[in-house]
Coordinates of C-alpha atoms in Angstrom, one line a residue:
Chain A
Q13 CA -5.1 12.5 -12.6
K14 CA -6.9 9.7 -10.8
E15 CA -7.5 10.5 -7.2
V16 CA -8.5 8.9 -3.9
E17 CA -9.4 11.3 -1.2
Q18 CA -9.5 10.7 2.5
N19 CA -9.7 13.1 5.5
S20 CA -6.3 12.8 7.2
G21 CA -7.8 13.3 10.6
P22 CA -7.0 12.5 13.3
L23 CA -10.4 11.0 14.0
S24 CA -10.9 10.5 17.7
V25 CA -13.5 8.2 19.1
P26 CA -14.1 6.8 22.6
E27 CA -13.6 3.1 23.3
G28 CA -16.7 1.1 22.4
A29 CA -18.0 3.6 19.8
I30 CA -18.4 3.2 16.1
A31 CA -15.6 4.7 14.0
S32 CA -16.6 5.8 10.5
L33 CA -13.9 6.3 7.9
N34 CA -14.7 7.7 4.5
C35 CA -13.1 7.7 1.1
T36 CA -14.0 9.2 -2.3
Y37 CA -12.6 8.3 -5.7
S38 CA -12.5 10.0 -9.0
D39 CA -12.6 7.2 -11.6
R40 CA -16.2 6.0 -12.1
G41 CA -14.8 2.9 -13.8
S42 CA -13.0 1.6 -10.7
Q43 CA -14.1 -1.9 -9.7
S44 CA -12.1 -2.9 -6.7
F45 CA -11.8 -1.2 -3.4
F46 CA -9.6 -2.0 -0.4
W47 CA -9.0 -0.9 3.1
Y48 CA -5.6 -1.3 4.7
R49 CA -4.6 -0.7 8.3
Q50 CA -1.2 0.7 9.0
Y51 CA 0.2 0.9 12.5
S52 CA 2.9 3.5 13.1
G53 CA 6.2 2.3 11.7
K54 CA 4.7 -0.8 10.2
S55 CA 3.5 -1.9 6.7
P56 CA -0.1 -1.8 5.4
E57 CA -2.2 -4.8 6.3
L58 CA -5.3 -5.7 4.3
I59 CA -8.5 -5.5 6.3
M60 CA -11.3 -5.6 3.7
S61 CA -11.9 -5.7 0.0
I62 CA -15.2 -4.9 -1.6
Y63 CA -16.3 -5.1 -5.2
S64 CA -20.1 -4.7 -5.3
N65 CA -22.4 -2.0 -4.1
G66 CA -23.7 -2.4 -0.6
D67 CA -22.3 -3.6 2.7
K68 CA -19.7 -6.3 3.4
E69 CA -19.2 -7.4 7.0
D70 CA -16.2 -9.1 8.6
G71 CA -16.3 -9.3 12.4
R72 CA -16.3 -5.7 13.8
F73 CA -15.6 -4.3 10.3
T74 CA -18.1 -3.3 7.7
A75 CA -17.1 -1.9 4.3
Q76 CA -19.8 0.1 2.4
L77 CA -19.6 0.8 -1.3
N78 CA -21.7 3.3 -3.3
K79 CA -20.5 3.4 -6.9
A80 CA -23.1 5.9 -8.0
S81 CA -21.8 8.4 -5.4
Q82 CA -18.2 7.2 -5.8
Y83 CA -17.5 6.6 -2.1
V84 CA -16.4 3.7 0.0
S85 CA -16.5 3.7 3.8
L86 CA -15.2 1.5 6.6
L87 CA -17.2 1.2 9.9
I88 CA -15.5 -0.2 13.0
R89 CA -17.9 -1.3 15.7
D90 CA -17.0 -1.5 19.3
S91 CA -13.7 0.4 18.7
Q92 CA -10.7 -0.7 20.7
P93 CA -7.5 1.2 21.5
S94 CA -5.7 -1.4 19.4
D95 CA -7.7 -0.1 16.4
S96 CA -5.7 3.1 16.7
A97 CA -3.8 3.3 13.4
T98 CA -3.9 4.9 10.0
Y99 CA -6.4 3.5 7.6
L100 CA -5.6 3.6 3.9
C101 CA -8.2 3.4 1.2
A102 CA -7.1 2.0 -2.2
V103 CA -8.9 1.9 -5.4
N104 CA -7.9 0.1 -8.6
D105 CA -7.4 2.1 -11.8
P106 CA -9.3 0.1 -14.4
N107 CA -7.1 1.2 -17.2
T108 CA -3.7 0.3 -15.8
G109 CA -4.6 -2.1 -13.0
K110 CA -2.7 0.1 -10.6
L111 CA -3.8 0.6 -7.0
I112 CA -4.3 4.3 -6.2
F113 CA -3.9 5.0 -2.5
G114 CA -5.4 7.7 -0.4
Q115 CA -3.4 9.7 2.1
G116 CA -4.9 7.7 4.9
T117 CA -7.0 8.6 7.9
T118 CA -5.5 8.5 11.4
L119 CA -7.9 6.9 13.9
Q120 CA -7.4 7.4 17.7
V121 CA -9.5 5.3 20.0
K122 CA -9.4 6.7 23.5
P123 CA -9.8 4.3 26.5
Chain B
E3 CA 3.0 -12.4 8.5
T4 CA 1.8 -11.9 5.0
G5 CA 4.2 -14.2 3.2
V6 CA 6.3 -11.2 1.9
T7 CA 9.6 -10.7 3.5
Q8 CA 12.0 -7.7 3.1
T9 CA 15.7 -7.3 4.1
P10 CA 17.2 -5.3 5.6
R11 CA 14.5 -3.8 7.9
H12 CA 16.6 -0.7 8.5
L13 CA 19.3 0.9 6.4
V14 CA 21.4 3.9 6.9
M15 CA 23.6 4.9 4.0
G16 CA 25.7 7.8 2.8
M17 CA 25.0 9.6 -0.5
T18 CA 28.0 7.8 -2.2
N19 CA 27.2 4.3 -1.0
K20 CA 25.7 1.5 -3.1
K21 CA 23.2 -0.8 -1.4
S22 CA 20.4 -3.2 -2.3
L23 CA 17.0 -3.9 -0.8
K24 CA 15.7 -7.4 -1.1
C25 CA 12.1 -8.7 -1.2
E26 CA 10.9 -12.3 -1.4
Q27 CA 7.4 -13.6 -1.6
H28 CA 6.2 -17.1 -0.6
L29 CA 2.7 -16.8 -2.0
G30 CA 3.1 -18.1 -5.5
H31 CA 2.2 -14.7 -6.9
N32 CA 3.1 -13.4 -10.3
A33 CA 3.3 -9.7 -9.8
M34 CA 5.6 -7.7 -7.5
Y35 CA 5.8 -4.0 -6.7
W36 CA 8.1 -1.4 -5.1
Y37 CA 6.4 1.5 -3.3
K38 CA 7.9 4.5 -1.5
Q39 CA 6.1 5.9 1.5
S40 CA 7.2 9.3 2.8
A41 CA 5.8 11.1 5.8
K42 CA 2.4 12.7 5.2
K43 CA 2.2 11.5 1.6
P44 CA 0.2 8.7 -0.1
L45 CA 2.0 5.5 -1.1
E46 CA 3.9 6.1 -4.3
L47 CA 4.2 3.3 -6.8
M48 CA 7.7 3.0 -8.2
F49 CA 8.0 -0.2 -10.2
V50 CA 5.8 -3.1 -11.2
Y51 CA 6.9 -6.5 -12.4
N52 CA 4.5 -9.0 -13.8
F53 CA 5.8 -12.5 -14.6
K54 CA 9.4 -11.1 -14.2
E55 CA 8.9 -8.4 -16.8
Q56 CA 8.9 -4.8 -15.8
T57 CA 5.5 -3.3 -16.7
E58 CA 5.7 0.0 -14.9
N59 CA 8.3 2.6 -14.1
N60 CA 6.7 5.6 -12.5
S61 CA 9.2 8.2 -13.6
V62 CA 11.6 7.0 -10.9
P63 CA 15.1 8.5 -11.0
S64 CA 17.8 6.3 -12.3
R65 CA 19.6 6.1 -9.0
F66 CA 16.9 3.5 -8.2
S67 CA 17.4 0.3 -10.2
P68 CA 15.0 -2.6 -9.9
E69 CA 15.8 -6.2 -10.6
C70 CA 13.5 -9.2 -10.8
P71 CA 15.4 -12.5 -11.4
N72 CA 12.3 -14.6 -10.9
S73 CA 8.7 -14.3 -9.8
S74 CA 9.6 -14.8 -6.1
H75 CA 12.4 -12.3 -5.7
L76 CA 12.7 -8.5 -6.3
F77 CA 15.6 -6.2 -5.6
L78 CA 16.0 -2.5 -5.5
H79 CA 19.5 -1.3 -6.1
L80 CA 20.4 2.1 -4.7
H81 CA 23.3 4.3 -5.6
T82 CA 24.2 8.0 -5.1
L83 CA 20.9 8.6 -3.2
Q84 CA 19.8 12.0 -1.9
P85 CA 18.6 12.8 1.7
E86 CA 15.1 13.3 0.3
D87 CA 15.1 9.6 -0.7
S88 CA 14.9 8.7 3.0
A89 CA 11.5 6.9 3.4
L90 CA 9.9 3.6 4.1
Y91 CA 10.3 1.3 1.0
L92 CA 7.6 -1.3 0.7
C93 CA 7.5 -4.4 -1.4
A94 CA 4.2 -5.9 -2.3
S95 CA 3.0 -8.9 -4.3
S96 CA -0.3 -10.0 -5.9
Q97 CA -1.6 -12.9 -7.9
D98 CA -2.0 -11.2 -11.3
R99 CA -2.4 -7.5 -11.8
V100 CA -4.6 -8.0 -14.8
L101 CA -7.3 -9.3 -12.6
S102 CA -9.7 -6.6 -11.4
T103 CA -10.0 -8.2 -8.0
D104 CA -6.2 -8.5 -7.6
T105 CA -5.2 -7.9 -4.0
Q106 CA -1.7 -6.7 -3.0
Y107 CA 0.0 -8.0 0.1
F108 CA 2.8 -5.9 1.6
G109 CA 6.1 -6.8 3.2
P110 CA 7.3 -5.2 6.5
G111 CA 9.3 -2.5 4.6
T112 CA 12.8 -1.2 4.8
R113 CA 13.2 2.1 6.7
L114 CA 15.9 3.9 4.7
T115 CA 17.9 6.9 5.9
V116 CA 20.2 8.7 3.6
L117 CA 22.8 10.9 5.3

């Protein structure tokens, strides 16, 4: 069974701090990795996609991918209360093309 | 707005009712998906359509019946549901699920409550 693992949290950080969200996956052949943000009662919203080892930055967000260790992370710099949400990690299954979602990590940014 | 719309946004139905959920995408995508999201659980893929053809049925009970008349529209027909079917039902679309870089965009979801 293909798996994507996330710590469900909640992860609590003070406003202005760096929030670090982690995700591990089981299929070494996975090639595409996505981070979605989901506010309570809303649908998932794509934040970042990453396909190559290393870092990818977009504003306050940085995605990091390490295929050898099979983990992908999301860093949020200068965290704001509006960043409080559940962050879903999704990894493609190379055999079926399906996206496998993790359970999500709930982030709380305290003012 | 992601370009994927869903109606209704909220639905309350009895176990004997028949209702339908509708999804429409304005992105020119070729693949559409139905997901179920229950509390404290990961997103569960239900059905996948690629170029209007169903390519995936993830062992979904027959009380859920999908329909994809064209690449822009997707329906989920519901009948004789159970209270445990209460959840957020999400529609998503993507350009082409064969692509390894294929990205899915979600609609706002339908919050379904079965009494």
